[in-house]
C-alpha cells in the first residue's frame, strides 16, 4: 500500500477534474428532469440498493450523495492515502455515477417505467450486511494507512510490533473483502420482485 508519488498524484488530480465536470453535467440534467417529473413518479425511484445509502424523492438527492462520494474520493487523493483506499472510493463513485446516468438517460428517452424497481426483503437484508462490510473495509484500509504512517515515523524497537499489526490488519482486510464479494454475488443472484 505505497503512497502516491507526484506523477501519480498529478494524474489523479486530472482525473478528478474530469469527474467533477461530468458530475456537473449530470447535475444539470437531473435538475431539469426534477422540474418535469411528477412527485408521485419520483417516489418510486429505486437504484441498486447497495450503491446509494439513502433513497430520495428527487434526483437532486442522489446527486447530493454522488457529490459526497466525489468529495471523499478527492480527500483520499489529495491526502496522498494508499492506492487501495483510492481504488475503493473510486469504484464507489463510478458505480453511483453509472446507475444515476442510466436512470437519467432512460428518463430523457421516456423509458422511466422500465427503471422503477422494488426489492425483496432478502435483498434488503443482504444490502444491510453489505453496507456494514463496506464501512468495515473502509475502516480497515484507514487503519492500515495510519499504521504505515506510524511505521515511517518510528525509529525505535516498535517497528517490529507495528509491522506485525499491519500484517494482521491486511489479513483481516482480505477476509473482509472476500466476504464482501460473496455478499455482492449473492445480491446479484437474487431477482428483483
mmCIF file of C-alpha atoms in Angstrom:
data_model
loop_
_atom_site.group_PDB
_atom_site.id
_atom_site.type_symbol
_atom_site.label_atom_id
_atom_site.label_comp_id
_atom_site.label_asym_id
_atom_site.label_seq_id
_atom_site.Cartn_x
_atom_site.Cartn_y
_atom_site.Cartn_z
ATOM 1 C CA UNK A 1 0.000 0.000 0.000
ATOM 2 C CA UNK A 2 2.525 2.554 -1.130
ATOM 3 C CA UNK A 3 1.657 6.224 -1.144
ATOM 4 C CA UNK A 4 1.322 8.198 -4.351
ATOM 5 C CA UNK A 5 4.299 9.853 -5.987
ATOM 6 C CA UNK A 6 3.995 13.301 -7.622
ATOM 7 C CA UNK A 7 3.335 11.910 -11.114
ATOM 8 C CA UNK A 8 0.559 9.620 -9.874
ATOM 9 C CA UNK A 9 -0.950 12.458 -7.842
ATOM 10 C CA UNK A 10 -0.954 14.751 -10.891
ATOM 11 C CA UNK A 11 -2.700 12.031 -12.912
ATOM 12 C CA UNK A 12 -5.333 11.577 -10.227
ATOM 13 C CA UNK A 13 -5.915 15.335 -9.977
ATOM 14 C CA UNK A 14 -6.533 15.472 -13.746
ATOM 15 C CA UNK A 15 -8.984 12.588 -13.365
ATOM 16 C CA UNK A 16 -10.725 14.399 -10.501
ATOM 17 C CA UNK A 17 -11.232 17.482 -12.662
ATOM 18 C CA UNK A 18 -12.731 15.350 -15.424
ATOM 19 C CA UNK A 19 -15.046 13.613 -12.929
ATOM 20 C CA UNK A 20 -16.097 16.983 -11.495
ATOM 21 C CA UNK A 21 -17.021 18.209 -14.993
ATOM 22 C CA UNK A 22 -19.081 15.074 -15.679
ATOM 23 C CA UNK A 23 -20.758 15.363 -12.287
ATOM 24 C CA UNK A 24 -21.657 18.998 -13.011
ATOM 25 C CA UNK A 25 -23.191 17.999 -16.369
ATOM 26 C CA UNK A 26 -25.190 15.162 -14.792
ATOM 27 C CA UNK A 27 -26.350 17.503 -12.034
ATOM 28 C CA UNK A 28 -27.761 19.957 -14.597
ATOM 29 C CA UNK A 29 -29.599 17.130 -16.359
ATOM 30 C CA UNK A 30 -31.044 15.922 -13.039
ATOM 31 C CA UNK A 31 -32.235 19.428 -12.136
ATOM 32 C CA UNK A 32 -34.066 19.697 -15.476
ATOM 33 C CA UNK A 33 -35.691 16.288 -15.008
ATOM 34 C CA UNK A 34 -36.727 17.104 -11.428
ATOM 35 C CA UNK A 35 -38.736 20.046 -12.824
ATOM 36 C CA UNK A 36 -40.604 17.894 -15.349
ATOM 37 C CA UNK A 37 -41.293 14.664 -13.457
ATOM 38 C CA UNK A 38 -44.278 14.400 -11.142
ATOM 39 C CA UNK A 39 -43.572 13.847 -7.456
ATOM 40 C CA UNK A 40 -45.571 10.606 -7.450
ATOM 41 C CA UNK A 41 -43.252 9.167 -10.088
ATOM 42 C CA UNK A 42 -40.157 10.223 -8.134
ATOM 43 C CA UNK A 43 -41.397 8.291 -5.142
ATOM 44 C CA UNK A 44 -40.633 5.055 -6.979
ATOM 45 C CA UNK A 45 -37.021 5.775 -7.951
ATOM 46 C CA UNK A 46 -35.017 2.920 -6.503
ATOM 47 C CA UNK A 47 -31.449 2.151 -7.506
ATOM 48 C CA UNK A 48 -29.300 -0.847 -6.739
ATOM 49 C CA UNK A 49 -29.688 -0.704 -3.004
ATOM 50 C CA UNK A 50 -26.030 -1.337 -2.212
ATOM 51 C CA UNK A 51 -24.924 1.721 -4.211
ATOM 52 C CA UNK A 52 -26.881 4.604 -2.643
ATOM 53 C CA UNK A 53 -27.231 4.643 1.134
ATOM 54 C CA UNK A 54 -30.375 6.785 1.146
ATOM 55 C CA UNK A 55 -33.427 6.896 -1.064
ATOM 56 C CA UNK A 56 -34.597 10.237 -2.339
ATOM 57 C CA UNK A 57 -37.859 11.582 -3.749
ATOM 58 C CA UNK A 58 -35.955 13.506 -6.407
ATOM 59 C CA UNK A 59 -32.819 13.142 -8.483
ATOM 60 C CA UNK A 60 -31.132 16.009 -6.642
ATOM 61 C CA UNK A 61 -30.972 13.794 -3.541
ATOM 62 C CA UNK A 62 -28.912 11.250 -5.487
ATOM 63 C CA UNK A 63 -26.682 13.972 -6.944
ATOM 64 C CA UNK A 64 -26.003 15.137 -3.378
ATOM 65 C CA UNK A 65 -24.928 11.617 -2.387
ATOM 66 C CA UNK A 66 -22.779 11.361 -5.528
ATOM 67 C CA UNK A 67 -21.146 14.708 -4.676
ATOM 68 C CA UNK A 68 -20.407 13.407 -1.169
ATOM 69 C CA UNK A 69 -18.740 10.337 -2.685
ATOM 70 C CA UNK A 70 -16.735 12.587 -5.009
ATOM 71 C CA UNK A 71 -15.636 14.699 -2.019
ATOM 72 C CA UNK A 72 -14.479 11.528 -0.236
ATOM 73 C CA UNK A 73 -12.515 10.458 -3.316
ATOM 74 C CA UNK A 74 -10.995 13.939 -3.588
ATOM 75 C CA UNK A 75 -9.920 13.803 0.069
ATOM 76 C CA UNK A 76 -8.184 10.415 -0.143
ATOM 77 C CA UNK A 77 -6.329 11.518 -3.290
ATOM 78 C CA UNK A 78 -5.242 14.939 -2.051
ATOM 79 C CA UNK A 79 -4.127 13.495 1.286
ATOM 80 C CA UNK A 80 -1.971 11.022 -0.628
ATOM 81 C CA UNK A 81 -3.542 7.975 1.012
ATOM 82 C CA UNK A 82 -2.718 4.449 -0.235
ATOM 83 C CA UNK A 83 -3.945 3.342 -3.643
ATOM 84 C CA UNK A 84 -6.208 0.611 -2.197
ATOM 85 C CA UNK A 85 -8.220 3.280 -0.426
ATOM 86 C CA UNK A 86 -8.314 5.428 -3.574
ATOM 87 C CA UNK A 87 -9.451 2.411 -5.600
ATOM 88 C CA UNK A 88 -12.217 1.675 -3.072
ATOM 89 C CA UNK A 89 -13.534 5.259 -3.208
ATOM 90 C CA UNK A 90 -13.180 5.420 -6.990
ATOM 91 C CA UNK A 91 -15.150 2.204 -7.551
ATOM 92 C CA UNK A 92 -17.932 3.502 -5.304
ATOM 93 C CA UNK A 93 -18.098 6.793 -7.237
ATOM 94 C CA UNK A 94 -18.146 5.039 -10.620
ATOM 95 C CA UNK A 95 -20.909 2.659 -9.520
ATOM 96 C CA UNK A 96 -23.081 5.538 -8.286
ATOM 97 C CA UNK A 97 -22.396 7.648 -11.362
ATOM 98 C CA UNK A 98 -23.207 4.842 -13.808
ATOM 99 C CA UNK A 99 -26.502 3.874 -12.217
ATOM 100 C CA UNK A 100 -27.654 7.506 -11.933
ATOM 101 C CA UNK A 101 -26.611 8.204 -15.522
ATOM 102 C CA UNK A 102 -28.565 5.129 -16.673
ATOM 103 C CA UNK A 103 -31.704 6.432 -14.953
ATOM 104 C CA UNK A 104 -31.251 9.936 -16.387
ATOM 105 C CA UNK A 105 -30.781 8.566 -19.905
ATOM 106 C CA UNK A 106 -33.883 6.400 -19.503
ATOM 107 C CA UNK A 107 -35.936 9.346 -18.272
ATOM 108 C CA UNK A 108 -34.715 11.526 -21.139
ATOM 109 C CA UNK A 109 -35.771 8.816 -23.620
ATOM 110 C CA UNK A 110 -39.167 8.383 -21.976
ATOM 111 C CA UNK A 111 -38.412 4.908 -20.624
ATOM 112 C CA UNK A 112 -38.772 5.748 -16.937
ATOM 113 C CA UNK A 113 -41.220 2.938 -16.138
ATOM 114 C CA UNK A 114 -38.598 0.327 -17.014
ATOM 115 C CA UNK A 115 -36.342 1.726 -14.307
ATOM 116 C CA UNK A 116 -38.707 1.556 -11.338
ATOM 117 C CA UNK A 117 -37.983 -1.435 -9.161
ATOM 118 C CA UNK A 118 -38.812 -2.713 -5.732
ATOM 119 C CA UNK A 119 -36.545 -5.059 -3.845
ATOM 120 C CA UNK A 120 -37.354 -8.149 -1.897
ATOM 121 C CA UNK A 121 -36.794 -8.469 1.832
ATOM 122 C CA UNK A 122 -33.864 -10.928 1.419
ATOM 123 C CA UNK A 123 -32.201 -8.456 -0.941
ATOM 124 C CA UNK A 124 -32.682 -5.663 1.609
ATOM 125 C CA UNK A 125 -31.096 -7.823 4.333
ATOM 126 C CA UNK A 126 -28.076 -8.580 2.160
ATOM 127 C CA UNK A 127 -27.853 -4.880 1.362
ATOM 128 C CA UNK A 128 -27.723 -4.032 5.070
ATOM 129 C CA UNK A 129 -24.923 -6.588 5.573
ATOM 130 C CA UNK A 130 -23.063 -5.150 2.587
ATOM 131 C CA UNK A 131 -23.248 -1.624 3.989
ATOM 132 C CA UNK A 132 -21.626 -2.861 7.200
ATOM 133 C CA UNK A 133 -18.953 -4.654 5.189
ATOM 134 C CA UNK A 134 -18.184 -1.563 3.084
ATOM 135 C CA UNK A 135 -17.798 0.567 6.203
ATOM 136 C CA UNK A 136 -15.652 -2.092 7.859
ATOM 137 C CA UNK A 137 -13.400 -2.383 4.787
ATOM 138 C CA UNK A 138 -13.018 1.381 4.644
ATOM 139 C CA UNK A 139 -12.132 1.482 8.343
ATOM 140 C CA UNK A 140 -9.553 -1.306 7.927
ATOM 141 C CA UNK A 141 -7.907 0.479 4.987
ATOM 142 C CA UNK A 142 -7.735 3.665 7.045
ATOM 143 C CA UNK A 143 -6.222 1.770 9.991
ATOM 144 C CA UNK A 144 -3.614 0.168 7.717
ATOM 145 C CA UNK A 145 -2.732 3.576 6.303
ATOM 146 C CA UNK A 146 -2.383 5.066 9.781
ATOM 147 C CA UNK A 147 -0.120 2.209 10.909
ATOM 148 C CA UNK A 148 2.047 2.579 7.794
ATOM 149 C CA UNK A 149 2.418 6.289 8.543
ATOM 150 C CA UNK A 150 3.330 5.424 12.134
ATOM 151 C CA UNK A 151 5.894 2.883 10.895
ATOM 152 C CA UNK A 152 7.606 5.530 8.772
ATOM 153 C CA UNK A 153 7.715 7.959 11.699
ATOM 154 C CA UNK A 154 9.036 5.389 14.204
ATOM 155 C CA UNK A 155 12.749 4.885 14.682
ATOM 156 C CA UNK A 156 12.845 2.509 17.623
ATOM 157 C CA UNK A 157 12.031 -1.079 18.595
ATOM 158 C CA UNK A 158 8.319 -0.534 17.982
ATOM 159 C CA UNK A 159 8.831 -1.083 14.242
ATOM 160 C CA UNK A 160 8.567 -4.864 14.570
ATOM 161 C CA UNK A 161 5.316 -4.569 16.543
ATOM 162 C CA UNK A 162 3.863 -2.099 14.014
ATOM 163 C CA UNK A 163 4.822 -4.379 11.097
ATOM 164 C CA UNK A 164 3.038 -7.286 12.780
ATOM 165 C CA UNK A 165 -0.007 -5.108 13.360
ATOM 166 C CA UNK A 166 -0.048 -4.039 9.687
ATOM 167 C CA UNK A 167 0.223 -7.671 8.565
ATOM 168 C CA UNK A 168 -2.668 -8.657 10.852
ATOM 169 C CA UNK A 169 -4.809 -5.779 9.563
ATOM 170 C CA UNK A 170 -4.086 -6.804 5.972
ATOM 171 C CA UNK A 171 -5.196 -10.377 6.733
ATOM 172 C CA UNK A 172 -8.402 -9.037 8.311
ATOM 173 C CA UNK A 173 -8.983 -6.805 5.276
ATOM 174 C CA UNK A 174 -8.506 -9.752 2.892
ATOM 175 C CA UNK A 175 -11.014 -11.893 4.810
ATOM 176 C CA UNK A 176 -13.451 -8.989 4.971
ATOM 177 C CA UNK A 177 -13.102 -8.321 1.246
ATOM 178 C CA UNK A 178 -13.692 -11.999 0.418
ATOM 179 C CA UNK A 179 -16.915 -11.962 2.443
ATOM 180 C CA UNK A 180 -17.974 -8.666 0.825
ATOM 181 C CA UNK A 181 -17.531 -10.194 -2.632
ATOM 182 C CA UNK A 182 -19.559 -13.211 -1.539
ATOM 183 C CA UNK A 183 -22.395 -10.895 -0.459
ATOM 184 C CA UNK A 184 -22.191 -8.911 -3.716
ATOM 185 C CA UNK A 185 -22.531 -12.114 -5.756
ATOM 186 C CA UNK A 186 -25.416 -13.220 -3.556
ATOM 187 C CA UNK A 187 -27.136 -9.865 -4.035
ATOM 188 C CA UNK A 188 -26.757 -10.117 -7.819
ATOM 189 C CA UNK A 189 -28.235 -13.618 -7.840
ATOM 190 C CA UNK A 190 -31.480 -12.599 -6.140
ATOM 191 C CA UNK A 191 -34.028 -11.479 -8.697
ATOM 192 C CA UNK A 192 -35.991 -8.275 -8.182
ATOM 193 C CA UNK A 193 -39.674 -8.573 -7.298
#
